Tab-separated table of C-alpha atoms and ligand atoms in Angstrom:
chain	number	residue	atom	x	y	z
A	1	ALA	CA	31.449	8.141	64.623
A	2	LEU	CA	28.805	10.404	66.047
A	3	LYS	CA	26.772	10.178	69.148
A	4	LEU	CA	23.572	12.362	69.276
A	5	VAL	CA	22.046	13.051	72.148
A	6	THR	CA	18.286	14.051	72.383
A	7	ILE	CA	16.736	15.174	75.767
A	8	GLY	CA	12.980	14.767	75.878
A	9	GLY	CA	13.151	12.135	73.557
A	10	GLY	CA	9.558	10.818	74.175
A	11	SER	CA	8.440	13.762	72.664
A	12	SER	CA	5.975	13.316	69.670
A	13	TYR	CA	8.392	14.940	67.319
A	14	THR	CA	11.132	12.542	67.664
A	15	PRO	CA	9.805	10.487	64.073
A	16	GLU	CA	10.563	13.976	62.385
A	17	LEU	CA	13.947	14.270	63.877
A	18	ILE	CA	14.902	10.739	62.840
A	19	GLU	CA	13.963	11.310	59.354
A	20	GLY	CA	15.744	14.546	59.233
A	21	PHE	CA	19.005	12.330	60.114
A	22	ILE	CA	18.177	9.272	57.609
A	23	LYS	CA	17.682	11.896	55.048
A	24	ARG	CA	21.349	13.233	55.835
A	25	GLN	CA	22.728	9.593	56.436
A	26	ASP	CA	25.547	10.371	53.932
A	27	GLN	CA	26.621	13.507	55.748
A	28	LEU	CA	26.730	12.237	59.305
A	29	PRO	CA	28.561	9.407	60.206
A	30	ILE	CA	26.015	8.623	63.190
A	31	LYS	CA	26.793	5.685	65.508
A	32	GLU	CA	24.863	5.952	68.121
A	33	ILE	CA	21.175	7.977	68.985
A	34	TRP	CA	20.468	8.535	72.377
A	35	LEU	CA	16.877	9.479	73.487
A	36	VAL	CA	16.543	10.438	77.299
A	37	ASP	CA	13.344	11.309	79.165
A	38	ILE	CA	12.363	11.260	82.806
A	39	PRO	CA	10.365	9.060	85.003
A	40	GLU	CA	6.828	10.470	84.237
A	41	GLY	CA	7.720	10.404	80.420
A	42	GLU	CA	8.919	6.645	80.271
A	43	LYS	CA	5.743	5.372	78.541
A	44	LYS	CA	5.746	8.196	75.630
A	45	LEU	CA	9.999	7.179	75.377
A	46	GLN	CA	9.355	3.612	75.198
A	47	ILE	CA	6.949	3.980	72.411
A	48	VAL	CA	8.123	6.518	70.078
A	49	GLY	CA	11.396	5.277	70.853
A	50	ALA	CA	10.359	2.073	69.277
A	51	MET	CA	9.417	3.584	66.389
A	52	ALA	CA	12.391	5.175	65.886
A	53	LYS	CA	14.506	2.094	65.745
A	54	ARG	CA	12.002	1.007	62.930
A	55	MET	CA	12.567	3.866	61.317
A	56	VAL	CA	16.208	3.177	61.386
A	57	LYS	CA	15.730	-0.374	60.345
A	58	ALA	CA	13.855	0.134	57.677
A	59	ALA	CA	16.329	2.729	56.108
A	60	GLY	CA	18.748	0.082	56.132
A	61	LEU	CA	21.054	1.213	58.575
A	62	ASP	CA	23.048	0.059	61.766
A	63	TRP	CA	22.383	2.802	64.214
A	64	THR	CA	21.920	2.048	67.806
A	65	VAL	CA	18.981	4.127	69.250
A	66	HIS	CA	19.531	4.161	73.010
A	67	LEU	CA	16.411	4.677	75.368
A	68	THR	CA	17.503	5.705	78.477
A	69	LEU	CA	16.425	7.825	81.845
A	70	ASP	CA	19.982	8.287	82.631
A	71	ARG	CA	20.568	11.645	81.106
A	72	ARG	CA	24.347	11.603	82.431
A	73	GLU	CA	24.988	8.085	81.294
A	74	ALA	CA	23.798	9.692	77.673
A	75	LEU	CA	25.854	12.793	77.614
A	76	LYS	CA	29.151	11.157	78.334
A	77	ASP	CA	31.200	11.710	75.313
A	78	ALA	CA	28.044	13.111	73.286
A	79	ASP	CA	29.298	14.971	69.704
A	80	PHE	CA	26.031	16.778	69.624
A	81	VAL	CA	23.033	17.236	72.104
A	82	SER	CA	19.821	18.137	71.095
A	83	THR	CA	16.868	19.799	73.807
A	84	GLN	CA	13.265	19.154	72.796
A	85	PHE	CA	11.858	19.008	76.566
A	86	ARG	CA	8.613	20.422	78.297
A	87	VAL	CA	8.875	20.823	81.805
A	88	GLY	CA	5.809	20.161	83.739
A	89	LEU	CA	4.643	18.233	80.684
A	90	LEU	CA	1.661	19.638	78.638
A	91	GLU	CA	-0.236	20.088	82.334
A	92	ALA	CA	1.558	23.113	82.987
A	93	ARG	CA	1.002	24.270	79.424
A	94	VAL	CA	-2.639	24.174	80.221
A	95	LYS	CA	-2.098	26.121	83.036
A	96	ASP	CA	-0.246	28.549	80.916
A	97	GLU	CA	-2.764	29.129	79.183
A	98	ARG	CA	-6.024	28.812	81.343
A	99	ILE	CA	-5.057	30.957	84.390
A	100	PRO	CA	-3.786	34.059	82.217
A	101	GLY	CA	-7.884	33.511	80.510
A	102	TYR	CA	-9.142	33.720	83.790
A	103	TYR	CA	-7.792	37.029	84.159
A	104	GLY	CA	-8.666	38.113	80.533
A	105	MET	CA	-5.113	37.817	79.463
A	106	LEU	CA	-3.573	35.563	76.626
A	107	GLY	CA	-1.388	32.929	77.711
A	108	GLN	CA	0.522	31.323	75.001
A	109	GLU	CA	3.587	28.793	75.006
A	110	THR	CA	6.252	31.337	74.239
A	111	ASN	CA	3.795	34.600	74.557
A	112	GLY	CA	2.162	36.676	77.547
A	113	ALA	CA	2.067	35.230	81.096
A	114	GLY	CA	2.413	31.262	80.056
A	115	GLY	CA	5.815	32.211	78.116
A	116	ILE	CA	7.526	33.626	80.896
A	117	PHE	CA	6.162	30.683	83.169
A	118	LYS	CA	7.733	28.592	80.270
A	119	ALA	CA	11.124	30.332	81.065
A	120	PHE	CA	10.954	30.370	84.396
A	121	ARG	CA	10.255	26.443	84.777
A	122	THR	CA	12.977	25.604	81.704
A	123	VAL	CA	15.989	27.645	82.969
A	124	PRO	CA	16.781	25.817	86.013
A	125	VAL	CA	16.995	22.480	84.441
A	126	ILE	CA	18.581	23.757	81.288
A	127	LEU	CA	21.244	25.191	83.064
A	128	ASP	CA	21.709	21.607	85.037
A	129	ILE	CA	22.165	20.304	81.625
A	130	VAL	CA	25.022	22.463	81.069
A	131	LYS	CA	26.676	21.792	84.083
A	132	ASP	CA	26.418	18.249	83.212
A	133	MET	CA	27.953	18.764	79.714
A	134	LYS	CA	30.656	20.495	81.270
A	135	GLU	CA	32.126	17.130	83.171
A	136	LEU	CA	30.897	14.730	80.680
A	137	CYS	CA	30.938	16.278	76.819
A	138	PRO	CA	32.763	19.460	76.996
A	139	ASN	CA	33.092	20.017	73.144
A	140	ALA	CA	29.721	18.909	71.979
A	141	TRP	CA	27.479	21.570	70.412
A	142	LEU	CA	24.093	22.078	72.124
A	143	ILE	CA	21.337	22.562	69.550
A	144	ASN	CA	18.627	23.923	71.407
A	145	PHE	CA	14.657	23.838	70.526
A	146	THR	CA	13.186	23.806	73.813
A	147	ASN	CA	10.843	26.843	74.142
A	148	PRO	CA	11.006	29.578	74.425
A	149	SER	CA	13.661	28.779	72.374
A	150	GLY	CA	15.197	32.392	72.218
A	151	MET	CA	15.526	32.837	76.359
A	152	ILE	CA	16.508	29.371	76.644
A	153	THR	CA	19.342	29.955	74.283
A	154	GLU	CA	20.350	33.420	75.842
A	155	ALA	CA	20.277	31.700	79.539
A	156	ILE	CA	22.738	28.800	78.185
A	157	ARG	CA	25.147	31.530	77.197
A	158	THR	CA	24.742	34.093	79.860
A	159	TYR	CA	24.037	32.168	82.852
A	160	GLY	CA	25.601	28.639	81.590
A	161	HIS	CA	28.479	30.208	80.067
A	162	TRP	CA	28.242	28.089	77.438
A	163	ASP	CA	29.267	28.931	73.688
A	164	LYS	CA	28.408	26.176	71.474
A	165	VAL	CA	25.039	26.508	71.292
A	166	ILE	CA	22.536	27.381	68.766
A	167	GLY	CA	18.768	27.964	68.974
A	168	LEU	CA	16.301	26.653	66.554
A	169	CYS	CA	12.479	27.550	65.740
A	170	ASN	CA	10.858	26.455	62.550
A	171	VAL	CA	8.979	29.364	62.080
A	172	PRO	CA	11.752	30.582	59.597
A	173	VAL	CA	12.038	27.653	58.235
A	174	ASN	CA	8.091	27.341	57.189
A	175	ALA	CA	8.410	31.042	55.939
A	176	MET	CA	11.201	30.076	53.531
A	177	LEU	CA	9.595	26.585	52.622
A	178	SER	CA	6.402	28.739	51.307
A	179	GLU	CA	6.926	31.994	50.516
A	180	PRO	CA	9.203	31.097	47.038
A	181	ALA	CA	6.207	29.601	45.219
A	182	THR	CA	3.790	32.707	45.934
A	183	ILE	CA	6.014	34.752	43.468
A	184	GLY	CA	6.651	31.718	41.040
A	185	LYS	CA	10.284	31.210	42.727
A	186	THR	CA	12.313	28.496	44.075
A	187	ARG	CA	14.283	29.198	47.541
A	188	GLU	CA	17.514	28.840	45.564
A	189	GLU	CA	16.882	31.854	43.352
A	190	LEU	CA	15.966	33.844	46.467
A	191	THR	CA	18.239	35.616	49.229
A	192	TYR	CA	16.818	35.999	52.958
A	193	LYS	CA	17.811	38.199	55.329
A	194	PHE	CA	16.245	37.696	58.937
A	195	ALA	CA	16.691	39.800	62.418
A	196	GLY	CA	15.150	40.366	65.528
A	197	ILE	CA	14.495	37.730	68.352
A	198	ASP	CA	12.765	34.369	68.569
A	199	HIS	CA	8.859	34.795	67.459
A	200	PHE	CA	9.846	38.344	66.983
A	201	HIS	CA	11.812	39.008	64.103
A	202	TRP	CA	11.260	40.132	60.606
A	203	HIS	CA	12.768	39.730	57.118
A	204	ARG	CA	13.354	40.771	53.635
A	205	VAL	CA	13.870	38.813	50.336
A	206	TRP	CA	15.972	39.593	47.151
A	207	ASP	CA	15.764	37.294	43.916
A	208	ASN	CA	18.658	36.159	41.500
A	209	THR	CA	18.739	39.407	39.609
A	210	GLY	CA	19.560	41.755	42.596
A	211	ARG	CA	15.972	43.046	42.916
A	212	GLU	CA	14.060	42.882	46.682
A	213	VAL	CA	11.015	40.815	46.387
A	214	THR	CA	9.987	41.465	49.923
A	215	MET	CA	6.697	43.622	48.688
A	216	ASP	CA	5.943	41.043	45.761
A	217	ILE	CA	5.181	38.386	48.762
A	218	LEU	CA	3.512	40.260	50.811
A	219	LYS	CA	1.503	40.939	48.068
A	220	ALA	CA	1.312	37.582	47.233
A	221	MET	CA	0.307	36.760	50.693
A	222	TYR	CA	-2.509	39.412	51.101
A	223	ALA	CA	-3.791	37.808	48.533
A	224	GLY	CA	-4.219	34.437	50.032
A	225	ARG	CA	-0.968	32.673	49.148
A	226	ASP	CA	0.488	30.699	52.071
A	227	GLY	CA	3.051	32.192	53.386
A	228	GLY	CA	3.916	29.496	56.137
A	229	LEU	CA	1.423	30.175	58.910
A	230	PRO	CA	2.081	27.544	61.887
A	231	LYS	CA	-0.469	25.397	62.700
A	232	ASN	CA	-0.775	26.670	66.127
A	233	ILE	CA	-1.365	30.363	65.195
A	234	PHE	CA	-4.791	31.496	64.535
A	235	ASP	CA	-5.144	33.279	60.851
A	236	VAL	CA	-5.659	36.955	61.780
A	237	GLN	CA	-4.210	39.502	58.659
A	238	PHE	CA	-1.682	42.243	59.694
A	239	PHE	CA	-3.040	45.248	58.644
A	240	ARG	CA	-1.812	46.031	55.065
A	241	GLU	CA	-0.910	50.160	55.576
A	242	GLN	CA	1.143	49.193	58.465
A	243	VAL	CA	2.949	46.471	56.824
A	244	ASP	CA	3.522	48.601	53.888
A	245	GLN	CA	5.217	50.991	55.794
A	246	MET	CA	7.431	48.938	57.378
A	247	LYS	CA	8.665	47.041	54.221
A	248	MET	CA	9.646	43.881	55.918
A	249	ILE	CA	7.975	40.736	56.491
A	250	PRO	CA	6.433	40.344	59.993
A	251	CYS	CA	7.028	37.092	61.308
A	252	ALA	CA	3.965	34.763	62.305
A	253	TYR	CA	4.042	35.342	65.980
A	254	HIS	CA	3.562	39.498	65.442
A	255	ARG	CA	0.152	39.337	65.115
A	256	TYR	CA	-0.199	38.831	68.770
A	257	TYR	CA	1.225	42.097	68.980
A	258	TYR	CA	0.130	44.014	66.171
A	259	ARG	CA	-3.474	42.574	66.193
A	260	GLU	CA	-3.465	41.734	69.949
A	261	GLU	CA	-7.286	42.385	70.524
A	262	GLU	CA	-8.282	40.217	68.041
A	263	MET	CA	-5.610	37.684	69.080
A	264	LEU	CA	-6.846	37.619	72.568
A	265	LYS	CA	-10.728	37.596	71.686
A	266	HIS	CA	-10.091	34.449	69.858
A	267	SER	CA	-8.081	32.686	72.512
A	268	LEU	CA	-10.439	33.390	74.952
A	269	ASP	CA	-13.342	31.660	72.813
A	270	GLU	CA	-11.275	28.946	72.271
A	271	TRP	CA	-10.490	28.909	75.956
A	272	GLN	CA	-14.339	28.457	76.721
A	273	GLY	CA	-15.017	26.537	73.560
A	274	VAL	CA	-12.684	23.657	72.135
A	275	GLY	CA	-10.158	24.422	75.113
A	276	THR	CA	-6.695	26.152	74.785
A	277	ARG	CA	-4.134	24.795	72.304
A	278	ALA	CA	-2.616	22.556	75.123
A	279	GLN	CA	-5.690	20.949	75.464
A	280	GLN	CA	-5.671	20.546	71.789
A	281	VAL	CA	-2.088	19.388	71.727
A	282	MET	CA	-3.029	16.641	74.315
A	283	GLN	CA	-5.724	15.281	71.752
A	284	ILE	CA	-3.367	15.484	68.925
A	285	GLU	CA	-0.751	13.545	70.953
A	286	HIS	CA	-3.239	10.912	71.677
A	287	GLU	CA	-3.990	10.008	68.310
A	288	LEU	CA	0.050	10.378	67.404
A	289	PHE	CA	0.718	7.901	70.108
A	290	GLN	CA	-1.865	5.433	68.971
A	291	LEU	CA	-0.425	5.516	65.271
A	292	TYR	CA	3.461	5.464	66.793
A	293	GLN	CA	2.248	2.178	68.764
A	294	ASP	CA	1.515	0.369	65.477
A	295	PRO	CA	4.117	-2.219	64.909
A	296	ASN	CA	4.231	-1.755	61.202
A	297	LEU	CA	4.925	1.605	61.196
A	298	ASP	CA	8.265	2.620	60.116
A	299	HIS	CA	7.547	6.248	58.767
A	300	LYS	CA	6.793	9.766	59.924
A	301	PRO	CA	2.971	9.844	59.636
A	302	ALA	CA	1.270	12.731	57.971
A	303	GLN	CA	-0.850	13.911	61.155
A	304	LEU	CA	2.372	15.240	62.577
A	305	ALA	CA	1.718	18.308	60.748
A	306	GLN	CA	-1.111	19.283	62.935
A	307	ARG	CA	1.307	20.294	65.500
A	308	GLY	CA	2.720	23.912	65.107
A	309	GLY	CA	6.746	22.800	64.946
A	310	ALA	CA	6.385	20.549	62.014
A	311	HIS	CA	9.782	20.962	59.675
A	312	TYR	CA	11.443	21.349	62.579
A	313	SER	CA	13.773	18.562	62.092
A	314	ASP	CA	15.046	20.480	59.119
A	315	ALA	CA	16.442	23.214	61.446
A	316	ALA	CA	17.903	21.001	63.653
A	317	CYS	CA	19.499	18.067	61.641
A	318	GLU	CA	20.481	20.410	59.322
A	319	ALA	CA	22.273	22.596	61.528
A	320	ILE	CA	24.241	19.606	62.862
A	321	ALA	CA	25.185	18.451	59.671
A	322	SER	CA	26.084	22.160	58.918
A	323	ILE	CA	28.687	22.227	61.799
A	324	TYR	CA	29.883	18.791	61.301
A	325	GLY	CA	30.288	18.988	57.604
A	326	ASP	CA	31.688	22.412	57.785
A	327	LYS	CA	28.810	23.329	55.110
A	328	HIS	CA	28.395	27.063	55.494
A	329	THR	CA	24.603	26.883	54.928
A	330	HIS	CA	22.375	29.823	55.349
A	331	MET	CA	19.886	29.407	58.490
A	332	VAL	CA	18.393	31.646	60.763
A	333	VAL	CA	19.459	31.029	64.648
A	334	SER	CA	19.542	32.303	67.859
A	335	THR	CA	23.216	33.174	68.421
A	336	LEU	CA	25.166	36.113	69.617
A	337	ASN	CA	24.581	39.302	67.610
A	338	GLN	CA	28.050	40.413	67.643
A	339	GLY	CA	26.833	43.601	65.627
A	340	ALA	CA	24.677	41.826	63.462
A	341	ILE	CA	21.653	44.018	64.378
A	342	PRO	CA	23.360	47.252	65.899
A	343	ASP	CA	20.079	48.370	67.795
A	344	LEU	CA	20.865	45.559	70.288
A	345	PRO	CA	23.436	44.825	72.545
A	346	GLU	CA	26.085	42.875	70.726
A	347	ASP	CA	27.203	40.505	73.551
A	348	HIS	CA	23.259	38.891	73.744
A	349	VAL	CA	21.293	36.440	71.567
A	350	VAL	CA	19.283	37.280	68.723
A	351	GLU	CA	17.879	35.205	66.071
A	352	VAL	CA	19.462	36.539	62.898
A	353	SER	CA	20.351	34.737	59.484
A	354	ALA	CA	23.730	33.236	59.311
A	355	VAL	CA	26.307	31.142	58.236
A	356	ILE	CA	26.649	27.513	59.577
A	357	SER	CA	29.960	25.823	59.594
A	358	ALA	CA	32.336	23.947	61.861
A	359	SER	CA	33.112	27.242	63.951
A	360	GLY	CA	29.317	27.723	64.553
A	361	ALA	CA	27.175	30.842	63.413
A	362	LEU	CA	28.304	33.665	61.862
A	363	PRO	CA	25.870	36.012	61.889
A	364	ILE	CA	24.999	38.094	58.796
A	365	ALA	CA	24.767	42.051	59.236
A	366	PHE	CA	20.948	43.096	59.131
A	367	GLY	CA	21.829	47.070	59.863
A	368	ARG	CA	19.541	49.594	61.941
A	369	PHE	CA	15.599	49.091	62.336
A	370	GLN	CA	13.287	52.191	61.961
A	371	PRO	CA	11.704	53.738	65.087
A	372	ALA	CA	8.774	52.029	65.378
A	373	GLU	CA	10.279	48.392	64.823
A	374	ARG	CA	13.248	49.074	66.727
A	375	GLY	CA	11.442	49.944	69.556
A	376	TRP	CA	9.420	46.925	70.113
A	377	LEU	CA	12.361	44.705	69.487
A	378	GLN	CA	14.476	46.760	72.146
A	379	LEU	CA	11.287	46.746	74.424
A	380	MET	CA	11.016	42.439	73.879
A	381	LYS	CA	14.220	41.869	73.870
A	382	ASN	CA	15.496	43.868	77.177
A	383	MET	CA	11.832	41.770	78.503
A	384	GLU	CA	13.820	38.525	77.597
A	385	LEU	CA	16.573	39.386	79.907
A	386	VAL	CA	14.738	40.578	82.641
A	387	ILE	CA	12.827	37.124	82.533
A	388	ASP	CA	15.822	34.944	82.056
A	389	GLU	CA	17.671	37.082	85.343
A	390	ALA	CA	14.336	36.113	87.382
A	391	ALA	CA	14.606	32.613	86.097
A	392	ALA	CA	18.335	32.287	87.035
A	393	THR	CA	17.625	34.277	90.449
A	394	GLY	CA	14.106	33.619	91.955
A	395	ASP	CA	13.875	37.372	91.968
A	396	TYR	CA	10.206	38.191	93.066
A	397	GLY	CA	10.523	41.930	92.094
A	398	LEU	CA	12.119	40.948	88.703
A	399	ALA	CA	9.589	38.702	87.821
A	400	LEU	CA	7.109	41.678	88.261
A	401	GLN	CA	9.034	43.956	86.170
A	402	ALA	CA	9.118	40.970	83.656
A	403	PHE	CA	4.932	40.990	84.156
A	404	THR	CA	4.695	44.737	83.674
A	405	MET	CA	7.175	45.116	80.580
A	406	ASN	CA	5.416	42.333	78.686
A	407	PRO	CA	2.675	44.007	76.292
A	408	MET	CA	-0.091	41.361	76.525
A	409	ILE	CA	0.084	41.764	80.481
A	410	THR	CA	-1.879	44.662	81.494
A	411	SER	CA	0.006	46.626	84.491
A	412	GLY	CA	-1.438	46.903	88.131
A	413	GLN	CA	-3.258	44.730	91.058
A	414	ARG	CA	-4.577	42.198	88.660
A	415	ALA	CA	-1.090	41.630	86.771
A	416	LYS	CA	0.496	41.070	90.627
A	417	ASP	CA	-2.368	38.433	91.539
A	418	MET	CA	-1.578	36.543	88.462
A	419	LEU	CA	1.391	36.319	89.321
A	420	ASP	CA	0.841	34.772	92.902
A	421	GLU	CA	-1.533	32.530	91.560
A	422	MET	CA	0.973	30.943	88.663
A	423	LEU	CA	3.984	30.969	90.970
A	424	VAL	CA	1.420	28.720	93.348
A	425	ALA	CA	0.505	26.617	90.295
A	426	ASN	CA	4.150	26.212	89.432
A	427	GLU	CA	5.207	25.411	92.657
A	428	LYS	CA	6.938	22.037	91.975
A	429	ASP	CA	8.659	23.225	89.044
A	430	LEU	CA	10.138	26.093	90.156
A	431	PRO	CA	12.953	25.505	92.775
A	432	GLN	CA	14.430	28.891	92.139
A	433	PHE	CA	11.409	31.239	93.229
B	501	LIG	P1	6.110	16.972	75.259
B	501	LIG	O1	5.198	17.639	76.141
B	501	LIG	O2	6.004	16.044	74.324
B	501	LIG	O3	7.687	16.660	75.646
B	501	LIG	C1	8.915	16.459	75.441
B	501	LIG	C2	9.649	15.434	76.274
B	501	LIG	O4	10.296	16.181	77.174
B	501	LIG	C3	8.300	14.522	77.017
B	501	LIG	O5	8.665	12.910	76.683
B	501	LIG	C4	8.962	14.623	78.762
B	501	LIG	O6	8.482	13.660	79.422
B	501	LIG	C5	10.431	15.185	78.701
B	501	LIG	N1	10.620	16.036	80.150
B	501	LIG	C6	10.003	16.756	80.516
B	501	LIG	N2	10.814	17.250	81.788
B	501	LIG	C7	12.077	16.530	81.154
B	501	LIG	C8	13.539	16.802	81.596
B	501	LIG	N3	13.485	17.595	83.022
B	501	LIG	N4	14.735	16.229	80.966
B	501	LIG	C9	13.992	15.171	79.911
B	501	LIG	N5	12.726	15.311	79.479
B	501	LIG	C10	12.150	15.942	80.044
B	501	LIG	O7	6.777	18.642	74.404
B	501	LIG	P2	6.731	18.595	72.446
B	501	LIG	O8	5.353	19.361	72.492
B	501	LIG	O9	7.246	17.598	72.053
B	501	LIG	O10	7.368	19.605	72.486
B	501	LIG	C11	8.864	20.048	73.066
B	501	LIG	C12	9.778	20.947	73.511
B	501	LIG	O11	10.174	21.928	72.168
B	501	LIG	C13	8.911	22.210	74.232
B	501	LIG	O12	9.528	23.223	75.017
B	501	LIG	C14	8.321	23.265	73.047
B	501	LIG	O13	7.760	24.446	73.336
B	501	LIG	C15	9.649	22.742	71.960
B	501	LIG	N6	9.089	23.390	70.965
B	501	LIG	C16	10.043	24.109	69.927
B	501	LIG	C17	9.684	24.659	68.738
B	501	LIG	C18	10.581	25.633	68.067
B	501	LIG	O14	10.374	26.034	67.459
B	501	LIG	N7	11.437	25.945	68.905
B	501	LIG	C19	8.546	23.780	67.940
B	501	LIG	C20	7.755	22.944	68.614
B	501	LIG	C21	8.227	22.388	69.586
B	502	LIG	C1	5.651	26.410	66.355
B	502	LIG	C2	6.573	27.045	66.828
B	502	LIG	C3	7.003	26.607	68.248
B	502	LIG	C4	5.727	26.523	69.164
B	502	LIG	C5	5.056	25.562	68.328
B	502	LIG	C6	3.632	25.009	69.286
B	502	LIG	O1	4.979	27.242	65.642
B	502	LIG	O2	7.502	27.302	66.084
B	502	LIG	O3	7.942	27.511	68.858
B	502	LIG	O4	5.591	26.892	70.454
B	502	LIG	O5	4.704	25.561	66.927
B	502	LIG	O6	2.869	23.981	68.618
B	502	LIG	P1	1.730	23.243	69.108
B	502	LIG	O7	1.495	22.095	68.392
B	502	LIG	O8	2.449	22.365	70.694
B	502	LIG	O9	0.840	24.200	69.194
B	503	LIG	MN1	9.304	28.116	67.168
B	504	LIG	MN1	2.826	44.455	80.733
């Protein structure tokens, strides 16, 4: 019987996760689900936890759902630990977006200075969790969803020395859910190969006759068919000539780099107008928690689809079911490269198509990239390594190096001033600096 633990249990995504477990009830002999949060999140934990209990009950299941602020009690003898927490809460995300905005730059949950600071705040906490796991559940698998997901997964391996970890994102899931219909196919008829790093990967697709259909999908997306763009990302089209040249489908987040000017302009417009994404999410979250308080609601409400992470449980619960059931499922995960992408170091984390079974993720070889994509990828991966080392050590020089490498941060005195301002603004969540 399985003991599942979710850290950051008060998240509004929790019903999505519970729904994913209920869907897989025949594959997972679940006994206990532990939702863990911190005092600041207790109110949310109680509301969404009660909702989770109603969902389990409505499904006729005898699982016990525990709500706790005691992480160590939850982790004791756990089989799977998933993480979906936000250090500093949404207030910190507001700063990640608003401070760069003052400097005329784009700060976002996983990109620009915002993504760097989200990593700085999160790495100390995840390393503490890994320390507890070594003592309390040394055989458990860690399924990381906490952003920046790739960098956090890298920190777990490189600085936590914990191997049983899989990092996840819903972007590849969304792509594989939406794209087949754009060319009149089903998911089962297509073979997907993804490679890169989290929020910075490309993919190619083949049909059931062996013909590559990557360009067909791109053409359909240019004609306006839905390719699965997450709700949080502004829809600026890629330059067609550029994508036709690379002959791969860039991920949704590539537009922050390929159309940086337009994404920056949109972000600064929102910054002055409706508010940043964090401010919009606060509003969506408020509505969701109103709904969750309804004692008659016992299924995931449609409104959750307004969040960018929709369909996330299709990744998290499937990863757990695939490991537990030795299913050999194709999934796109953050895992050790091991040569699947020869352009990146083999002993670091990449996001890649992989076979998921009881032994974890076996990455599928993708091969080399052309110079343009290789250059971007090597810059971005090495920047991630610099960010993680800065986060793990609190080295100011490395933090400045990360800012300088980041394509969305201009280099010079203003970048340094912005770094200093963000260090002060985040002081309570940065014990290492
Ligand atoms: P949220 O703001 O609702 O935070 C979730 C919970 O984490 C809150 O209840 C909060 O109190 C709790 N928390 C904060 N610090 C904690 C700690 N130290 N220990 C335990 N709990 C703690 O966040 P959300 O919008 O639901 O997102 C949760 C996380 O998932 C974020 O890191 C977000 O970036 C990430 N996310 C990832 C993807 C992906 O594709 N990988 C998609 C969506 C969201
Ligand atoms: C997605 C991503 C996440 C991202 C999130 C933001 O698209 O895959 O990694 O950070 O959604 O969603 P939100 O609703 O919080 O803006
Ligand atoms: Mn993601
Ligand atoms: Mn820079």
